């Protein structure tokens, strides 16, 4: 499950909370798969992208979209 947040500004406390979020669930002892929660956010005012450890791939994608061509 992936979530991308685009915001005008992100509070420092919200940034810290976002970077610490971790959630992983396995189904039937991982025989039927697993789920990891990925979250990333763009702070448009600062031009920064933040993510939790599982959201690294989402962060990279958002950073590439944020860069001018």
PDB file of N, CA and C in Angstrom:
ATOM      1  N   UNK A   1       0.856  -1.160   0.000  1.00  0.00           N
ATOM      2  CA  UNK A   1       0.000   0.000   0.000  1.00  0.00           C
ATOM      3  C   UNK A   1       0.903   1.223   0.000  1.00  0.00           C
ATOM      4  N   UNK A   2       0.692   2.129  -0.948  1.00  0.00           N
ATOM      5  CA  UNK A   2       1.511   3.334  -1.051  1.00  0.00           C
ATOM      6  C   UNK A   2       0.628   4.563  -0.983  1.00  0.00           C
ATOM      7  N   UNK A   3       1.143   5.591  -0.308  1.00  0.00           N
ATOM      8  CA  UNK A   3       0.433   6.862  -0.183  1.00  0.00           C
ATOM      9  C   UNK A   3       1.407   7.982  -0.509  1.00  0.00           C
ATOM     10  N   UNK A   4       1.021   8.866  -1.409  1.00  0.00           N
ATOM     11  CA  UNK A   4       1.820  10.040  -1.753  1.00  0.00           C
ATOM     12  C   UNK A   4       1.035  11.281  -1.358  1.00  0.00           C
ATOM     13  N   UNK A   5       1.669  12.167  -0.600  1.00  0.00           N
ATOM     14  CA  UNK A   5       1.039  13.396  -0.124  1.00  0.00           C
ATOM     15  C   UNK A   5       1.753  14.580  -0.766  1.00  0.00           C
ATOM     16  N   UNK A   6       0.978  15.488  -1.342  1.00  0.00           N
ATOM     17  CA  UNK A   6       1.521  16.710  -1.911  1.00  0.00           C
ATOM     18  C   UNK A   6       0.945  17.869  -1.112  1.00  0.00           C
ATOM     19  N   UNK A   7       1.835  18.635  -0.447  1.00  0.00           N
ATOM     20  CA  UNK A   7       1.368  19.701   0.442  1.00  0.00           C
ATOM     21  C   UNK A   7       2.140  20.988   0.180  1.00  0.00           C
ATOM     22  N   UNK A   8       1.475  22.120   0.439  1.00  0.00           N
ATOM     23  CA  UNK A   8       2.149  23.413   0.315  1.00  0.00           C
ATOM     24  C   UNK A   8       3.273  23.540   1.328  1.00  0.00           C
ATOM     25  N   UNK A   9       3.027  23.077   2.552  1.00  0.00           N
ATOM     26  CA  UNK A   9       4.065  23.073   3.585  1.00  0.00           C
ATOM     27  C   UNK A   9       3.802  21.914   4.543  1.00  0.00           C
ATOM     28  N   UNK A  10       4.871  21.424   5.150  1.00  0.00           N
ATOM     29  CA  UNK A  10       4.774  20.316   6.092  1.00  0.00           C
ATOM     30  C   UNK A  10       5.422  20.744   7.397  1.00  0.00           C
ATOM     31  N   UNK A  11       4.689  20.595   8.491  1.00  0.00           N
ATOM     32  CA  UNK A  11       5.177  20.920   9.819  1.00  0.00           C
ATOM     33  C   UNK A  11       6.329  19.985  10.195  1.00  0.00           C
ATOM     34  N   UNK A  12       7.272  20.457  11.005  1.00  0.00           N
ATOM     35  CA  UNK A  12       8.421  19.646  11.410  1.00  0.00           C
ATOM     36  C   UNK A  12       7.982  18.410  12.200  1.00  0.00           C
ATOM     37  N   UNK A  13       6.964  18.560  13.055  1.00  0.00           N
ATOM     38  CA  UNK A  13       6.470  17.409  13.817  1.00  0.00           C
ATOM     39  C   UNK A  13       5.823  16.374  12.899  1.00  0.00           C
ATOM     40  N   UNK A  14       5.109  16.840  11.902  1.00  0.00           N
ATOM     41  CA  UNK A  14       4.484  15.926  10.943  1.00  0.00           C
ATOM     42  C   UNK A  14       5.552  15.205  10.124  1.00  0.00           C
ATOM     43  N   UNK A  15       6.620  15.897   9.792  1.00  0.00           N
ATOM     44  CA  UNK A  15       7.721  15.288   9.052  1.00  0.00           C
ATOM     45  C   UNK A  15       8.364  14.166   9.869  1.00  0.00           C
ATOM     46  N   UNK A  16       8.613  14.415  11.148  1.00  0.00           N
ATOM     47  CA  UNK A  16       9.211  13.398  12.007  1.00  0.00           C
ATOM     48  C   UNK A  16       8.295  12.187  12.143  1.00  0.00           C
ATOM     49  N   UNK A  17       6.996  12.435  12.313  1.00  0.00           N
ATOM     50  CA  UNK A  17       6.034  11.333  12.448  1.00  0.00           C
ATOM     51  C   UNK A  17       5.963  10.512  11.160  1.00  0.00           C
ATOM     52  N   UNK A  18       5.970  11.196  10.017  1.00  0.00           N
ATOM     53  CA  UNK A  18       5.910  10.515   8.727  1.00  0.00           C
ATOM     54  C   UNK A  18       7.115   9.604   8.527  1.00  0.00           C
ATOM     55  N   UNK A  19       8.292  10.074   8.917  1.00  0.00           N
ATOM     56  CA  UNK A  19       9.511   9.288   8.726  1.00  0.00           C
ATOM     57  C   UNK A  19       9.586   8.087   9.666  1.00  0.00           C
ATOM     58  N   UNK A  20       8.813   8.085  10.752  1.00  0.00           N
ATOM     59  CA  UNK A  20       8.860   6.989  11.723  1.00  0.00           C
ATOM     60  C   UNK A  20       7.773   5.933  11.525  1.00  0.00           C
ATOM     61  N   UNK A  21       6.794   6.199  10.669  1.00  0.00           N
ATOM     62  CA  UNK A  21       5.678   5.263  10.487  1.00  0.00           C
ATOM     63  C   UNK A  21       6.173   3.964   9.870  1.00  0.00           C
ATOM     64  N   UNK A  22       5.803   2.846  10.514  1.00  0.00           N
ATOM     65  CA  UNK A  22       6.124   1.521   9.986  1.00  0.00           C
ATOM     66  C   UNK A  22       4.917   0.620  10.198  1.00  0.00           C
ATOM     67  N   UNK A  23       4.529  -0.094   9.156  1.00  0.00           N
ATOM     68  CA  UNK A  23       3.445  -1.063   9.280  1.00  0.00           C
ATOM     69  C   UNK A  23       3.672  -2.159   8.258  1.00  0.00           C
ATOM     70  N   UNK A  24       3.721  -3.384   8.738  1.00  0.00           N
ATOM     71  CA  UNK A  24       3.909  -4.538   7.869  1.00  0.00           C
ATOM     72  C   UNK A  24       2.966  -5.636   8.338  1.00  0.00           C
ATOM     73  N   UNK A  25       2.334  -6.311   7.410  1.00  0.00           N
ATOM     74  CA  UNK A  25       1.404  -7.373   7.747  1.00  0.00           C
ATOM     75  C   UNK A  25       1.652  -8.547   6.813  1.00  0.00           C
ATOM     76  N   UNK A  26       1.700  -9.751   7.376  1.00  0.00           N
ATOM     77  CA  UNK A  26       1.811 -10.945   6.540  1.00  0.00           C
ATOM     78  C   UNK A  26       0.507 -11.727   6.616  1.00  0.00           C
ATOM     79  N   UNK A  27       0.177 -12.362   5.522  1.00  0.00           N
ATOM     80  CA  UNK A  27      -1.056 -13.119   5.410  1.00  0.00           C
ATOM     81  C   UNK A  27      -0.736 -14.603   5.347  1.00  0.00           C
ATOM     82  N   UNK A  28      -1.275 -15.335   6.282  1.00  0.00           N
ATOM     83  CA  UNK A  28      -1.077 -16.781   6.388  1.00  0.00           C
ATOM     84  C   UNK A  28       0.410 -17.104   6.440  1.00  0.00           C
ATOM     85  N   UNK A  29       1.099 -16.520   7.403  1.00  0.00           N
ATOM     86  CA  UNK A  29       2.539 -16.743   7.597  1.00  0.00           C
ATOM     87  C   UNK A  29       3.350 -16.436   6.336  1.00  0.00           C
ATOM     88  N   UNK A  30       2.928 -15.451   5.611  1.00  0.00           N
ATOM     89  CA  UNK A  30       3.556 -14.975   4.372  1.00  0.00           C
ATOM     90  C   UNK A  30       3.406 -15.953   3.209  1.00  0.00           C
ATOM     91  N   UNK A  31       2.672 -17.020   3.395  1.00  0.00           N
ATOM     92  CA  UNK A  31       2.433 -17.935   2.282  1.00  0.00           C
ATOM     93  C   UNK A  31       1.508 -17.313   1.246  1.00  0.00           C
ATOM     94  N   UNK A  32       0.596 -16.454   1.702  1.00  0.00           N
ATOM     95  CA  UNK A  32      -0.329 -15.767   0.795  1.00  0.00           C
ATOM     96  C   UNK A  32       0.088 -14.332   0.551  1.00  0.00           C
ATOM     97  N   UNK A  33       1.297 -13.966   0.937  1.00  0.00           N
ATOM     98  CA  UNK A  33       1.821 -12.638   0.658  1.00  0.00           C
ATOM     99  C   UNK A  33       1.963 -11.783   1.900  1.00  0.00           C
ATOM    100  N   UNK A  34       2.396 -10.567   1.678  1.00  0.00           N
ATOM    101  CA  UNK A  34       2.551  -9.615   2.760  1.00  0.00           C
ATOM    102  C   UNK A  34       2.284  -8.213   2.234  1.00  0.00           C
ATOM    103  N   UNK A  35       2.174  -7.274   3.164  1.00  0.00           N
ATOM    104  CA  UNK A  35       1.872  -5.894   2.830  1.00  0.00           C
ATOM    105  C   UNK A  35       2.777  -4.998   3.655  1.00  0.00           C
ATOM    106  N   UNK A  36       3.315  -3.976   3.024  1.00  0.00           N
ATOM    107  CA  UNK A  36       4.141  -3.009   3.721  1.00  0.00           C
ATOM    108  C   UNK A  36       3.623  -1.622   3.367  1.00  0.00           C
ATOM    109  N   UNK A  37       3.450  -0.773   4.379  1.00  0.00           N
ATOM    110  CA  UNK A  37       2.891   0.566   4.178  1.00  0.00           C
ATOM    111  C   UNK A  37       4.006   1.521   3.786  1.00  0.00           C
ATOM    112  N   UNK A  38       3.884   2.106   2.606  1.00  0.00           N
ATOM    113  CA  UNK A  38       4.852   3.073   2.089  1.00  0.00           C
ATOM    114  C   UNK A  38       4.182   4.444   2.043  1.00  0.00           C
ATOM    115  N   UNK A  39       4.877   5.449   2.562  1.00  0.00           N
ATOM    116  CA  UNK A  39       4.331   6.798   2.529  1.00  0.00           C
ATOM    117  C   UNK A  39       5.435   7.776   2.170  1.00  0.00           C
ATOM    118  N   UNK A  40       5.100   8.744   1.342  1.00  0.00           N
ATOM    119  CA  UNK A  40       6.031   9.798   0.960  1.00  0.00           C
ATOM    120  C   UNK A  40       5.250  11.100   0.828  1.00  0.00           C
ATOM    121  N   UNK A  41       5.931  12.202   1.097  1.00  0.00           N
ATOM    122  CA  UNK A  41       5.282  13.518   1.026  1.00  0.00           C
ATOM    123  C   UNK A  41       6.218  14.526   0.377  1.00  0.00           C
ATOM    124  N   UNK A  42       5.620  15.422  -0.407  1.00  0.00           N
ATOM    125  CA  UNK A  42       6.359  16.529  -1.024  1.00  0.00           C
ATOM    126  C   UNK A  42       5.979  17.808  -0.307  1.00  0.00           C
ATOM    127  N   UNK A  43       6.983  18.553   0.131  1.00  0.00           N
ATOM    128  CA  UNK A  43       6.796  19.888   0.705  1.00  0.00           C
ATOM    129  C   UNK A  43       7.119  20.881  -0.410  1.00  0.00           C
ATOM    130  N   UNK A  44       6.098  21.439  -1.044  1.00  0.00           N
ATOM    131  CA  UNK A  44       6.302  22.304  -2.199  1.00  0.00           C
ATOM    132  C   UNK A  44       7.009  23.605  -1.846  1.00  0.00           C
ATOM    133  N   UNK A  45       6.786  24.141  -0.638  1.00  0.00           N
ATOM    134  CA  UNK A  45       7.421  25.405  -0.256  1.00  0.00           C
ATOM    135  C   UNK A  45       8.932  25.245  -0.100  1.00  0.00           C
ATOM    136  N   UNK A  46       9.383  24.096   0.393  1.00  0.00           N
ATOM    137  CA  UNK A  46      10.812  23.856   0.589  1.00  0.00           C
ATOM    138  C   UNK A  46      11.418  23.038  -0.549  1.00  0.00           C
ATOM    139  N   UNK A  47      10.579  22.424  -1.361  1.00  0.00           N
ATOM    140  CA  UNK A  47      11.067  21.590  -2.456  1.00  0.00           C
ATOM    141  C   UNK A  47      11.708  20.306  -1.970  1.00  0.00           C
ATOM    142  N   UNK A  48      11.238  19.781  -0.835  1.00  0.00           N
ATOM    143  CA  UNK A  48      11.809  18.573  -0.258  1.00  0.00           C
ATOM    144  C   UNK A  48      10.816  17.427  -0.318  1.00  0.00           C
ATOM    145  N   UNK A  49      11.350  16.207  -0.330  1.00  0.00           N
ATOM    146  CA  UNK A  49      10.528  15.006  -0.338  1.00  0.00           C
ATOM    147  C   UNK A  49      10.937  14.164   0.864  1.00  0.00           C
ATOM    148  N   UNK A  50       9.949  13.694   1.639  1.00  0.00           N
ATOM    149  CA  UNK A  50      10.184  12.880   2.822  1.00  0.00           C
ATOM    150  C   UNK A  50       9.464  11.550   2.657  1.00  0.00           C
ATOM    151  N   UNK A  51       9.987  10.509   3.309  1.00  0.00           N
ATOM    152  CA  UNK A  51       9.306   9.209   3.274  1.00  0.00           C
ATOM    153  C   UNK A  51       9.711   8.377   4.478  1.00  0.00           C
ATOM    154  N   UNK A  52       8.925   7.330   4.728  1.00  0.00           N
ATOM    155  CA  UNK A  52       9.318   6.345   5.729  1.00  0.00           C
ATOM    156  C   UNK A  52      10.302   5.391   5.051  1.00  0.00           C
ATOM    157  N   UNK A  53      10.984   4.525   5.812  1.00  0.00           N
ATOM    158  CA  UNK A  53      11.963   3.625   5.188  1.00  0.00           C
ATOM    159  C   UNK A  53      11.385   2.753   4.066  1.00  0.00           C
ATOM    160  N   UNK A  54      10.174   2.292   4.213  1.00  0.00           N
ATOM    161  CA  UNK A  54       9.567   1.456   3.182  1.00  0.00           C
ATOM    162  C   UNK A  54       9.172   2.261   1.945  1.00  0.00           C
ATOM    163  N   UNK A  55       9.047   3.572   2.085  1.00  0.00           N
ATOM    164  CA  UNK A  55       8.609   4.422   0.988  1.00  0.00           C
ATOM    165  C   UNK A  55       9.730   4.995   0.149  1.00  0.00           C
ATOM    166  N   UNK A  56      10.908   4.388   0.211  1.00  0.00           N
ATOM    167  CA  UNK A  56      12.049   4.917  -0.540  1.00  0.00           C
ATOM    168  C   UNK A  56      11.772   4.957  -2.040  1.00  0.00           C
ATOM    169  N   UNK A  57      11.155   3.915  -2.581  1.00  0.00           N
ATOM    170  CA  UNK A  57      10.855   3.883  -4.022  1.00  0.00           C
ATOM    171  C   UNK A  57       9.870   4.978  -4.405  1.00  0.00           C
ATOM    172  N   UNK A  58       8.886   5.220  -3.550  1.00  0.00           N
ATOM    173  CA  UNK A  58       7.910   6.283  -3.810  1.00  0.00           C
ATOM    174  C   UNK A  58       8.610   7.640  -3.761  1.00  0.00           C
ATOM    175  N   UNK A  59       9.529   7.808  -2.793  1.00  0.00           N
ATOM    176  CA  UNK A  59      10.269   9.067  -2.662  1.00  0.00           C
ATOM    177  C   UNK A  59      11.107   9.340  -3.903  1.00  0.00           C
ATOM    178  N   UNK A  60      11.788   8.324  -4.411  1.00  0.00           N
ATOM    179  CA  UNK A  60      12.613   8.491  -5.613  1.00  0.00           C
ATOM    180  C   UNK A  60      11.750   8.912  -6.800  1.00  0.00           C
ATOM    181  N   UNK A  61      10.598   8.301  -6.966  1.00  0.00           N
ATOM    182  CA  UNK A  61       9.690   8.651  -8.051  1.00  0.00           C
ATOM    183  C   UNK A  61       9.216  10.097  -7.930  1.00  0.00           C
ATOM    184  N   UNK A  62       8.853  10.516  -6.713  1.00  0.00           N
ATOM    185  CA  UNK A  62       8.400  11.896  -6.514  1.00  0.00           C
ATOM    186  C   UNK A  62       9.529  12.896  -6.742  1.00  0.00           C
ATOM    187  N   UNK A  63      10.751  12.553  -6.322  1.00  0.00           N
ATOM    188  CA  UNK A  63      11.893  13.448  -6.550  1.00  0.00           C
ATOM    189  C   UNK A  63      12.147  13.635  -8.042  1.00  0.00           C
ATOM    190  N   UNK A  64      12.039  12.561  -8.807  1.00  0.00           N
ATOM    191  CA  UNK A  64      12.227  12.670 -10.256  1.00  0.00           C
ATOM    192  C   UNK A  64      11.150  13.531 -10.894  1.00  0.00           C
ATOM    193  N   UNK A  65       9.935  13.465 -10.398  1.00  0.00           N
ATOM    194  CA  UNK A  65       8.850  14.283 -10.942  1.00  0.00           C
ATOM    195  C   UNK A  65       8.962  15.736 -10.502  1.00  0.00           C
ATOM    196  N   UNK A  66       9.631  15.985  -9.400  1.00  0.00           N
ATOM    197  CA  UNK A  66       9.794  17.347  -8.888  1.00  0.00           C
ATOM    198  C   UNK A  66      10.884  18.118  -9.628  1.00  0.00           C
ATOM    199  N   UNK A  67      11.862  17.398 -10.182  1.00  0.00           N
ATOM    200  CA  UNK A  67      12.989  18.045 -10.870  1.00  0.00           C
ATOM    201  C   UNK A  67      12.525  18.633 -12.196  1.00  0.00           C
ATOM    202  N   UNK A  68      13.029  19.841 -12.504  1.00  0.00           N
ATOM    203  CA  UNK A  68      12.698  20.420 -13.822  1.00  0.00           C
ATOM    204  C   UNK A  68      13.430  19.670 -14.927  1.00  0.00           C
ATOM    205  N   UNK A  69      12.819  19.650 -16.113  1.00  0.00           N
ATOM    206  CA  UNK A  69      13.436  18.946 -17.250  1.00  0.00           C
ATOM    207  C   UNK A  69      14.362  19.834 -18.022  1.00  0.00           C
TER     208      UNK A  69
END
